[in-house]
Amino acid sequence: MANFKSGYADPVLENPCSKVTKSSGIFASMCQLICFIKAVSAGVCMMNTTWRDQQHPSFISFISSFLAANSFRLNFVPISPDFIFNCGGLSVAFIFVTKWDCGNVGTIFSRAKKLKAQFAHLYVTLNLPTRDQNDSFLCSYFKYEMQLGRPTFVPVQDIEMGFEKIVKIAHSCGVSKQQEVKSKLKAERNQSVQELENFIRVVTSIPGIDNHDANALNQAIGSIEGIAKASKEYILETTDLSADKAETIVRFFRDSKFYLCPKII
């Protein structure tokens, strides 16, 4: 892993046609990536068996060691993309072009267009170590009329850097998904609290009914409509309210002379 290179601009956040340049700070960047990965729970990485057989064994060994060191489970399966990561309950698919052939680029863009219709989260990582290859990609990107960001293309300058980017993107997507779920749960919790407050406000407007009684009715019956339909006997059976309070509740919802009369507070 000592030769694992990083320390470069994030092409996912930039124009996909921009060039990627190497820089120093490899060790520091690698440490940051490891801390980033360990900050969230690891997941599952599925590798295309055909893609695996086309790579040098040392690179596959590198990938396996890197994933194992970060508690990722690696499976080899006959999937359509080259990789599918499952992080934080979200599946992220990748095409990983380790060898760019300037004379045969049509199949890459055709495959990308096909897979983008199958996967909501698809990225194409391209190893472009030379200027000619980078220029070839730029020309081909517009020649094949790719839609910006659908899918996102990630050019890199070596295959180790490419796999590092793949893992980082998968984790970023997983973290975003987890944050989205947490935000949704928080919103639902706030809504539930607000609904309970409204429930208590309505029920305690009944003469003689306090917060404790309202909470007891909420736990036993759970809705204003249910309380309005409940009988005195059912209220006594399911709550600790007194007979007088149960009678008051029944009269409040069913006796117009009672609920329409002026209340003295």
PDB file of C-alpha atoms in Angstrom:
ATOM      1  CA  MET A   1       0.000   0.000   0.000  1.00  0.00           C
ATOM      2  CA  ALA A   2       3.084   2.228   0.167  1.00  0.00           C
ATOM      3  CA  ASN A   3       2.768   2.889  -3.575  1.00  0.00           C
ATOM      4  CA  PHE A   4      -0.888   3.887  -3.314  1.00  0.00           C
ATOM      5  CA  LYS A   5      -1.025   7.425  -4.734  1.00  0.00           C
ATOM      6  CA  SER A   6      -3.493  10.179  -3.978  1.00  0.00           C
ATOM      7  CA  GLY A   7      -3.275  13.874  -3.183  1.00  0.00           C
ATOM      8  CA  TYR A   8      -5.258  15.178  -6.124  1.00  0.00           C
ATOM      9  CA  ALA A   9      -8.274  17.356  -6.823  1.00  0.00           C
ATOM     10  CA  ASP A  10     -11.690  15.762  -6.506  1.00  0.00           C
ATOM     11  CA  PRO A  11     -12.895  15.250 -10.105  1.00  0.00           C
ATOM     12  CA  VAL A  12     -16.379  14.309  -8.932  1.00  0.00           C
ATOM     13  CA  LEU A  13     -16.943  17.836  -7.696  1.00  0.00           C
ATOM     14  CA  GLU A  14     -15.310  19.394 -10.721  1.00  0.00           C
ATOM     15  CA  ASN A  15     -16.054  19.362 -14.433  1.00  0.00           C
ATOM     16  CA  PRO A  16     -15.779  15.711 -15.529  1.00  0.00           C
ATOM     17  CA  CYS A  17     -13.728  16.803 -18.525  1.00  0.00           C
ATOM     18  CA  SER A  18     -11.089  18.589 -16.432  1.00  0.00           C
ATOM     19  CA  LYS A  19      -7.583  17.218 -16.212  1.00  0.00           C
ATOM     20  CA  VAL A  20      -6.245  15.621 -13.046  1.00  0.00           C
ATOM     21  CA  THR A  21      -2.760  16.494 -11.879  1.00  0.00           C
ATOM     22  CA  LYS A  22      -0.478  14.663  -9.462  1.00  0.00           C
ATOM     23  CA  SER A  23       0.821  16.330  -6.346  1.00  0.00           C
ATOM     24  CA  SER A  24       2.767  15.523  -3.229  1.00  0.00           C
ATOM     25  CA  GLY A  25       1.400  14.640   0.181  1.00  0.00           C
ATOM     26  CA  ILE A  26       0.689  10.998  -0.643  1.00  0.00           C
ATOM     27  CA  PHE A  27       1.112   9.726   2.894  1.00  0.00           C
ATOM     28  CA  ALA A  28      -1.033  12.467   4.469  1.00  0.00           C
ATOM     29  CA  SER A  29      -3.790  11.969   1.925  1.00  0.00           C
ATOM     30  CA  MET A  30      -3.766   8.223   2.485  1.00  0.00           C
ATOM     31  CA  CYS A  31      -4.082   8.707   6.242  1.00  0.00           C
ATOM     32  CA  GLN A  32      -7.023  11.040   5.710  1.00  0.00           C
ATOM     33  CA  LEU A  33      -8.719   8.474   3.511  1.00  0.00           C
ATOM     34  CA  ILE A  34      -8.244   5.713   6.087  1.00  0.00           C
ATOM     35  CA  CYS A  35      -9.687   7.934   8.829  1.00  0.00           C
ATOM     36  CA  PHE A  36     -12.589   8.809   6.529  1.00  0.00           C
ATOM     37  CA  ILE A  37     -13.289   5.146   5.807  1.00  0.00           C
ATOM     38  CA  LYS A  38     -13.150   4.115   9.464  1.00  0.00           C
ATOM     39  CA  ALA A  39     -15.504   6.945  10.416  1.00  0.00           C
ATOM     40  CA  VAL A  40     -18.398   5.044   8.884  1.00  0.00           C
ATOM     41  CA  SER A  41     -19.314   1.383   8.893  1.00  0.00           C
ATOM     42  CA  ALA A  42     -17.818  -0.702   6.101  1.00  0.00           C
ATOM     43  CA  GLY A  43     -19.977  -2.513   3.618  1.00  0.00           C
ATOM     44  CA  VAL A  44     -19.812  -5.000   0.769  1.00  0.00           C
ATOM     45  CA  CYS A  45     -17.858  -4.743  -2.473  1.00  0.00           C
ATOM     46  CA  MET A  46     -18.904  -6.912  -5.408  1.00  0.00           C
ATOM     47  CA  MET A  47     -16.397  -7.269  -8.236  1.00  0.00           C
ATOM     48  CA  ASN A  48     -17.217  -8.388 -11.763  1.00  0.00           C
ATOM     49  CA  THR A  49     -15.492 -11.751 -12.374  1.00  0.00           C
ATOM     50  CA  THR A  50     -14.770 -10.926 -16.032  1.00  0.00           C
ATOM     51  CA  TRP A  51     -13.197  -7.575 -15.085  1.00  0.00           C
ATOM     52  CA  ARG A  52     -11.092  -9.350 -12.440  1.00  0.00           C
ATOM     53  CA  ASP A  53      -9.729 -11.866 -14.941  1.00  0.00           C
ATOM     54  CA  GLN A  54      -8.603  -9.026 -17.238  1.00  0.00           C
ATOM     55  CA  GLN A  55      -6.457  -7.326 -14.546  1.00  0.00           C
ATOM     56  CA  HIS A  56      -2.942  -8.115 -13.353  1.00  0.00           C
ATOM     57  CA  PRO A  57      -3.020 -10.411 -10.287  1.00  0.00           C
ATOM     58  CA  SER A  58      -0.965  -7.910  -8.271  1.00  0.00           C
ATOM     59  CA  PHE A  59      -3.654  -5.237  -8.713  1.00  0.00           C
ATOM     60  CA  ILE A  60      -6.393  -7.634  -7.622  1.00  0.00           C
ATOM     61  CA  SER A  61      -4.256  -8.505  -4.610  1.00  0.00           C
ATOM     62  CA  PHE A  62      -3.897  -4.797  -3.835  1.00  0.00           C
ATOM     63  CA  ILE A  63      -7.670  -4.298  -4.015  1.00  0.00           C
ATOM     64  CA  SER A  64      -8.340  -7.314  -1.796  1.00  0.00           C
ATOM     65  CA  SER A  65      -5.796  -6.200   0.812  1.00  0.00           C
ATOM     66  CA  PHE A  66      -7.091  -2.629   0.847  1.00  0.00           C
ATOM     67  CA  LEU A  67     -10.709  -3.709   1.311  1.00  0.00           C
ATOM     68  CA  ALA A  68      -9.826  -6.289   3.960  1.00  0.00           C
ATOM     69  CA  ALA A  69      -7.793  -3.726   5.915  1.00  0.00           C
ATOM     70  CA  ASN A  70     -10.893  -1.528   6.056  1.00  0.00           C
ATOM     71  CA  SER A  71     -13.331  -4.285   7.015  1.00  0.00           C
ATOM     72  CA  PHE A  72     -14.908  -4.570   3.582  1.00  0.00           C
ATOM     73  CA  ARG A  73     -16.247  -7.905   2.421  1.00  0.00           C
ATOM     74  CA  LEU A  74     -15.251  -8.666  -1.164  1.00  0.00           C
ATOM     75  CA  ASN A  75     -17.329 -10.931  -3.383  1.00  0.00           C
ATOM     76  CA  PHE A  76     -16.650 -11.976  -6.964  1.00  0.00           C
ATOM     77  CA  VAL A  77     -19.892 -12.179  -8.933  1.00  0.00           C
ATOM     78  CA  PRO A  78     -21.005 -11.953 -12.603  1.00  0.00           C
ATOM     79  CA  ILE A  79     -22.547  -8.466 -12.325  1.00  0.00           C
ATOM     80  CA  SER A  80     -23.058  -5.956 -15.155  1.00  0.00           C
ATOM     81  CA  PRO A  81     -20.865  -3.106 -13.774  1.00  0.00           C
ATOM     82  CA  ASP A  82     -17.255  -3.713 -12.794  1.00  0.00           C
ATOM     83  CA  PHE A  83     -18.030  -2.941  -9.132  1.00  0.00           C
ATOM     84  CA  ILE A  84     -21.074  -2.530  -6.944  1.00  0.00           C
ATOM     85  CA  PHE A  85     -20.545  -1.140  -3.442  1.00  0.00           C
ATOM     86  CA  ASN A  86     -23.194  -1.320  -0.760  1.00  0.00           C
ATOM     87  CA  CYS A  87     -22.498   1.311   1.896  1.00  0.00           C
ATOM     88  CA  GLY A  88     -25.008   2.613   4.391  1.00  0.00           C
ATOM     89  CA  GLY A  89     -27.828   0.762   2.670  1.00  0.00           C
ATOM     90  CA  LEU A  90     -27.094   2.387  -0.704  1.00  0.00           C
ATOM     91  CA  SER A  91     -25.828   0.583  -3.808  1.00  0.00           C
ATOM     92  CA  VAL A  92     -23.291   2.454  -5.943  1.00  0.00           C
ATOM     93  CA  ALA A  93     -22.138   1.010  -9.277  1.00  0.00           C
ATOM     94  CA  PHE A  94     -18.825   1.641 -11.055  1.00  0.00           C
ATOM     95  CA  ILE A  95     -17.270   1.079 -14.446  1.00  0.00           C
ATOM     96  CA  PHE A  96     -13.495   0.997 -14.025  1.00  0.00           C
ATOM     97  CA  VAL A  97     -11.518   1.435 -17.253  1.00  0.00           C
ATOM     98  CA  THR A  98      -7.937   0.597 -16.334  1.00  0.00           C
ATOM     99  CA  LYS A  99      -6.611   0.692 -19.914  1.00  0.00           C
ATOM    100  CA  TRP A 100      -7.845   3.468 -22.223  1.00  0.00           C
ATOM    101  CA  ASP A 101      -7.663   2.441 -25.879  1.00  0.00           C
ATOM    102  CA  CYS A 102      -7.903   5.574 -28.019  1.00  0.00           C
ATOM    103  CA  GLY A 103      -8.980   3.479 -30.981  1.00  0.00           C
ATOM    104  CA  ASN A 104     -11.825   1.695 -29.223  1.00  0.00           C
ATOM    105  CA  VAL A 105     -13.767   4.084 -26.996  1.00  0.00           C
ATOM    106  CA  GLY A 106     -17.247   3.553 -28.392  1.00  0.00           C
ATOM    107  CA  THR A 107     -17.888   0.461 -26.290  1.00  0.00           C
ATOM    108  CA  ILE A 108     -17.092   2.367 -23.081  1.00  0.00           C
ATOM    109  CA  PHE A 109     -19.634   5.119 -23.723  1.00  0.00           C
ATOM    110  CA  SER A 110     -22.211   2.652 -25.025  1.00  0.00           C
ATOM    111  CA  ARG A 111     -21.858   0.599 -21.865  1.00  0.00           C
ATOM    112  CA  ALA A 112     -22.102   3.716 -19.690  1.00  0.00           C
ATOM    113  CA  LYS A 113     -25.343   4.777 -21.397  1.00  0.00           C
ATOM    114  CA  LYS A 114     -26.812   1.316 -20.923  1.00  0.00           C
ATOM    115  CA  LEU A 115     -25.894   0.981 -17.249  1.00  0.00           C
ATOM    116  CA  LYS A 116     -27.018   4.502 -16.281  1.00  0.00           C
ATOM    117  CA  ALA A 117     -30.565   3.361 -17.056  1.00  0.00           C
ATOM    118  CA  GLN A 118     -30.165   0.441 -14.642  1.00  0.00           C
ATOM    119  CA  PHE A 119     -28.410   2.123 -11.724  1.00  0.00           C
ATOM    120  CA  ALA A 120     -29.398   5.369 -10.024  1.00  0.00           C
ATOM    121  CA  HIS A 121     -25.841   5.829  -8.755  1.00  0.00           C
ATOM    122  CA  LEU A 122     -23.281   5.072 -11.473  1.00  0.00           C
ATOM    123  CA  TYR A 123     -19.723   6.375 -11.879  1.00  0.00           C
ATOM    124  CA  VAL A 124     -17.157   5.717 -14.597  1.00  0.00           C
ATOM    125  CA  THR A 125     -13.534   5.796 -13.457  1.00  0.00           C
ATOM    126  CA  LEU A 126     -10.980   6.176 -16.255  1.00  0.00           C
ATOM    127  CA  ASN A 127      -7.237   5.631 -16.044  1.00  0.00           C
ATOM    128  CA  LEU A 128      -5.732   8.365 -18.275  1.00  0.00           C
ATOM    129  CA  PRO A 129      -2.002   8.592 -17.511  1.00  0.00           C
ATOM    130  CA  THR A 130      -0.995  10.399 -20.738  1.00  0.00           C
ATOM    131  CA  ARG A 131      -2.007  13.691 -22.353  1.00  0.00           C
ATOM    132  CA  ASP A 132      -3.068  11.868 -25.540  1.00  0.00           C
ATOM    133  CA  GLN A 133      -5.405   9.629 -23.600  1.00  0.00           C
ATOM    134  CA  ASN A 134      -6.853  12.582 -21.717  1.00  0.00           C
ATOM    135  CA  ASP A 135      -7.410  14.482 -24.988  1.00  0.00           C
ATOM    136  CA  SER A 136      -8.992  11.389 -26.496  1.00  0.00           C
ATOM    137  CA  PHE A 137     -11.414  11.186 -23.598  1.00  0.00           C
ATOM    138  CA  LEU A 138     -12.360  14.863 -23.880  1.00  0.00           C
ATOM    139  CA  CYS A 139     -13.097  14.573 -27.590  1.00  0.00           C
ATOM    140  CA  SER A 140     -14.981  11.298 -27.184  1.00  0.00           C
ATOM    141  CA  TYR A 141     -17.085  12.612 -24.294  1.00  0.00           C
ATOM    142  CA  PHE A 142     -18.669  15.242 -26.553  1.00  0.00           C
ATOM    143  CA  LYS A 143     -18.612  13.066 -29.665  1.00  0.00           C
ATOM    144  CA  TYR A 144     -20.854  10.497 -28.010  1.00  0.00           C
ATOM    145  CA  GLU A 145     -23.103  13.235 -26.599  1.00  0.00           C
ATOM    146  CA  MET A 146     -22.858  12.228 -22.959  1.00  0.00           C
ATOM    147  CA  GLN A 147     -25.163  14.051 -20.567  1.00  0.00           C
ATOM    148  CA  LEU A 148     -23.223  15.946 -17.906  1.00  0.00           C
ATOM    149  CA  GLY A 149     -23.265  13.989 -14.659  1.00  0.00           C
ATOM    150  CA  ARG A 150     -25.258  11.063 -16.102  1.00  0.00           C
ATOM    151  CA  PRO A 151     -23.150   9.180 -15.339  1.00  0.00           C
ATOM    152  CA  THR A 152     -20.274  11.024 -13.683  1.00  0.00           C
ATOM    153  CA  PHE A 153     -16.868  10.339 -15.256  1.00  0.00           C
ATOM    154  CA  VAL A 154     -13.853  10.334 -12.943  1.00  0.00           C
ATOM    155  CA  PRO A 155     -10.472  10.574 -14.747  1.00  0.00           C
ATOM    156  CA  VAL A 156      -7.380   9.493 -12.778  1.00  0.00           C
ATOM    157  CA  GLN A 157      -3.691   9.049 -13.552  1.00  0.00           C
ATOM    158  CA  ASP A 158      -3.058   5.554 -12.229  1.00  0.00           C
ATOM    159  CA  ILE A 159      -5.150   2.535 -11.297  1.00  0.00           C
ATOM    160  CA  GLU A 160      -4.395   2.653  -7.567  1.00  0.00           C
ATOM    161  CA  MET A 161      -5.589   6.257  -7.499  1.00  0.00           C
ATOM    162  CA  GLY A 162      -8.670   5.115  -9.402  1.00  0.00           C
ATOM    163  CA  PHE A 163      -9.596   2.468  -6.870  1.00  0.00           C
ATOM    164  CA  GLU A 164      -9.012   4.903  -4.023  1.00  0.00           C
ATOM    165  CA  LYS A 165     -11.478   7.285  -5.676  1.00  0.00           C
ATOM    166  CA  ILE A 166     -14.001   4.480  -6.135  1.00  0.00           C
ATOM    167  CA  VAL A 167     -13.918   3.607  -2.444  1.00  0.00           C
ATOM    168  CA  LYS A 168     -14.132   7.249  -1.396  1.00  0.00           C
ATOM    169  CA  ILE A 169     -17.086   7.927  -3.691  1.00  0.00           C
ATOM    170  CA  ALA A 170     -18.917   4.840  -2.431  1.00  0.00           C
ATOM    171  CA  HIS A 171     -18.394   5.922   1.172  1.00  0.00           C
ATOM    172  CA  SER A 172     -19.466   9.497   0.440  1.00  0.00           C
ATOM    173  CA  CYS A 173     -22.690   8.252  -1.095  1.00  0.00           C
ATOM    174  CA  GLY A 174     -23.263   5.945   1.876  1.00  0.00           C
ATOM    175  CA  VAL A 175     -22.695   8.742   4.381  1.00  0.00           C
ATOM    176  CA  SER A 176     -25.058  11.033   2.461  1.00  0.00           C
ATOM    177  CA  LYS A 177     -27.694   8.311   2.499  1.00  0.00           C
ATOM    178  CA  GLN A 178     -27.295   7.800   6.245  1.00  0.00           C
ATOM    179  CA  GLN A 179     -27.583  11.546   6.852  1.00  0.00           C
ATOM    180  CA  GLU A 180     -30.705  11.636   4.690  1.00  0.00           C
ATOM    181  CA  VAL A 181     -32.239   8.798   6.707  1.00  0.00           C
ATOM    182  CA  LYS A 182     -31.338  10.511   9.977  1.00  0.00           C
ATOM    183  CA  SER A 183     -32.860  13.790   8.780  1.00  0.00           C
ATOM    184  CA  LYS A 184     -36.030  11.979   7.769  1.00  0.00           C
ATOM    185  CA  LEU A 185     -36.263  10.225  11.133  1.00  0.00           C
ATOM    186  CA  LYS A 186     -35.684  13.513  12.921  1.00  0.00           C
ATOM    187  CA  ALA A 187     -38.438  15.188  10.895  1.00  0.00           C
ATOM    188  CA  GLU A 188     -40.811  12.316  11.630  1.00  0.00           C
ATOM    189  CA  ARG A 189     -39.920  12.483  15.323  1.00  0.00           C
ATOM    190  CA  ASN A 190     -40.561  16.228  15.420  1.00  0.00           C
ATOM    191  CA  GLN A 191     -43.866  15.725  13.662  1.00  0.00           C
ATOM    192  CA  SER A 192     -44.813  13.017  16.154  1.00  0.00           C
ATOM    193  CA  VAL A 193     -43.981  15.312  19.070  1.00  0.00           C
ATOM    194  CA  GLN A 194     -46.016  18.112  17.529  1.00  0.00           C
ATOM    195  CA  GLU A 195     -48.970  15.800  16.971  1.00  0.00           C
ATOM    196  CA  LEU A 196     -48.776  14.627  20.599  1.00  0.00           C
ATOM    197  CA  GLU A 197     -48.714  18.225  21.814  1.00  0.00           C
ATOM    198  CA  ASN A 198     -51.783  19.017  19.708  1.00  0.00           C
ATOM    199  CA  PHE A 199     -53.500  15.886  21.017  1.00  0.00           C
ATOM    200  CA  ILE A 200     -52.842  16.845  24.644  1.00  0.00           C
ATOM    201  CA  ARG A 201     -53.967  20.427  23.987  1.00  0.00           C
ATOM    202  CA  VAL A 202     -57.319  19.214  22.630  1.00  0.00           C
ATOM    203  CA  VAL A 203     -57.955  16.561  25.270  1.00  0.00           C
ATOM    204  CA  THR A 204     -57.040  18.820  28.211  1.00  0.00           C
ATOM    205  CA  SER A 205     -59.612  21.316  26.935  1.00  0.00           C
ATOM    206  CA  ILE A 206     -62.215  18.884  28.301  1.00  0.00           C
ATOM    207  CA  PRO A 207     -63.214  20.089  31.802  1.00  0.00           C
ATOM    208  CA  GLY A 208     -61.458  18.124  34.540  1.00  0.00           C
ATOM    209  CA  ILE A 209     -58.982  16.326  32.222  1.00  0.00           C
ATOM    210  CA  ASP A 210     -55.277  16.984  32.911  1.00  0.00           C
ATOM    211  CA  ASN A 211     -52.017  16.057  31.135  1.00  0.00           C
ATOM    212  CA  HIS A 212     -51.779  12.693  32.887  1.00  0.00           C
ATOM    213  CA  ASP A 213     -55.271  11.776  31.711  1.00  0.00           C
ATOM    214  CA  ALA A 214     -54.471  12.923  28.163  1.00  0.00           C
ATOM    215  CA  ASN A 215     -51.310  10.782  28.061  1.00  0.00           C
ATOM    216  CA  ALA A 216     -53.232   7.788  29.384  1.00  0.00           C
ATOM    217  CA  LEU A 217     -55.859   8.223  26.670  1.00  0.00           C
ATOM    218  CA  ASN A 218     -53.158   8.624  24.025  1.00  0.00           C
ATOM    219  CA  GLN A 219     -51.474   5.365  25.030  1.00  0.00           C
ATOM    220  CA  ALA A 220     -54.735   3.446  25.270  1.00  0.00           C
ATOM    221  CA  ILE A 221     -56.700   4.865  22.334  1.00  0.00           C
ATOM    222  CA  GLY A 222     -54.284   7.055  20.356  1.00  0.00           C
ATOM    223  CA  SER A 223     -56.530   9.480  18.490  1.00  0.00           C
ATOM    224  CA  ILE A 224     -59.179  12.119  19.084  1.00  0.00           C
ATOM    225  CA  GLU A 225     -61.541  10.236  16.782  1.00  0.00           C
ATOM    226  CA  GLY A 226     -61.048   7.044  18.797  1.00  0.00           C
ATOM    227  CA  ILE A 227     -61.727   8.837  22.083  1.00  0.00           C
ATOM    228  CA  ALA A 228     -64.875  10.395  20.625  1.00  0.00           C
ATOM    229  CA  LYS A 229     -66.174   6.934  19.732  1.00  0.00           C
ATOM    230  CA  ALA A 230     -65.057   5.173  22.936  1.00  0.00           C
ATOM    231  CA  SER A 231     -67.617   4.143  25.502  1.00  0.00           C
ATOM    232  CA  LYS A 232     -67.380   4.924  29.198  1.00  0.00           C
ATOM    233  CA  GLU A 233     -66.785   1.259  29.934  1.00  0.00           C
ATOM    234  CA  TYR A 234     -63.916   1.026  27.420  1.00  0.00           C
ATOM    235  CA  ILE A 235     -62.213   4.114  28.860  1.00  0.00           C
ATOM    236  CA  LEU A 236     -62.463   2.686  32.377  1.00  0.00           C
ATOM    237  CA  GLU A 237     -61.140  -0.672  31.184  1.00  0.00           C
ATOM    238  CA  THR A 238     -58.098   0.674  29.304  1.00  0.00           C
ATOM    239  CA  THR A 239     -57.049   3.666  31.445  1.00  0.00           C
ATOM    240  CA  ASP A 240     -56.751   4.648  35.093  1.00  0.00           C
ATOM    241  CA  LEU A 241     -59.282   7.482  34.716  1.00  0.00           C
ATOM    242  CA  SER A 242     -62.060   7.719  37.265  1.00  0.00           C
ATOM    243  CA  ALA A 243     -65.685   7.000  36.419  1.00  0.00           C
ATOM    244  CA  ASP A 244     -66.526  10.704  36.667  1.00  0.00           C
ATOM    245  CA  LYS A 245     -63.796  11.634  34.162  1.00  0.00           C
ATOM    246  CA  ALA A 246     -64.839   8.857  31.791  1.00  0.00           C
ATOM    247  CA  GLU A 247     -68.408  10.108  31.977  1.00  0.00           C
ATOM    248  CA  THR A 248     -67.256  13.671  31.304  1.00  0.00           C
ATOM    249  CA  ILE A 249     -65.320  12.587  28.201  1.00  0.00           C
ATOM    250  CA  VAL A 250     -68.280  10.675  26.785  1.00  0.00           C
ATOM    251  CA  ARG A 251     -70.624  13.607  27.408  1.00  0.00           C
ATOM    252  CA  PHE A 252     -68.148  16.079  25.937  1.00  0.00           C
ATOM    253  CA  PHE A 253     -68.118  14.358  22.550  1.00  0.00           C
ATOM    254  CA  ARG A 254     -71.756  13.220  22.416  1.00  0.00           C
ATOM    255  CA  ASP A 255     -73.883  15.716  24.336  1.00  0.00           C
ATOM    256  CA  SER A 256     -74.242  18.978  22.422  1.00  0.00           C
ATOM    257  CA  LYS A 257     -75.667  20.689  25.486  1.00  0.00           C
ATOM    258  CA  PHE A 258     -72.411  19.877  27.248  1.00  0.00           C
ATOM    259  CA  TYR A 259     -69.795  20.725  24.635  1.00  0.00           C
ATOM    260  CA  LEU A 260     -71.585  23.836  23.373  1.00  0.00           C
ATOM    261  CA  CYS A 261     -72.195  25.391  26.774  1.00  0.00           C
ATOM    262  CA  PRO A 262     -69.891  28.204  27.965  1.00  0.00           C
ATOM    263  CA  LYS A 263     -66.795  27.006  29.833  1.00  0.00           C
ATOM    264  CA  ILE A 264     -65.618  28.816  32.971  1.00  0.00           C
ATOM    265  CA  ILE A 265     -61.806  28.681  33.158  1.00  0.00           C
TER     266      ILE A 265
END
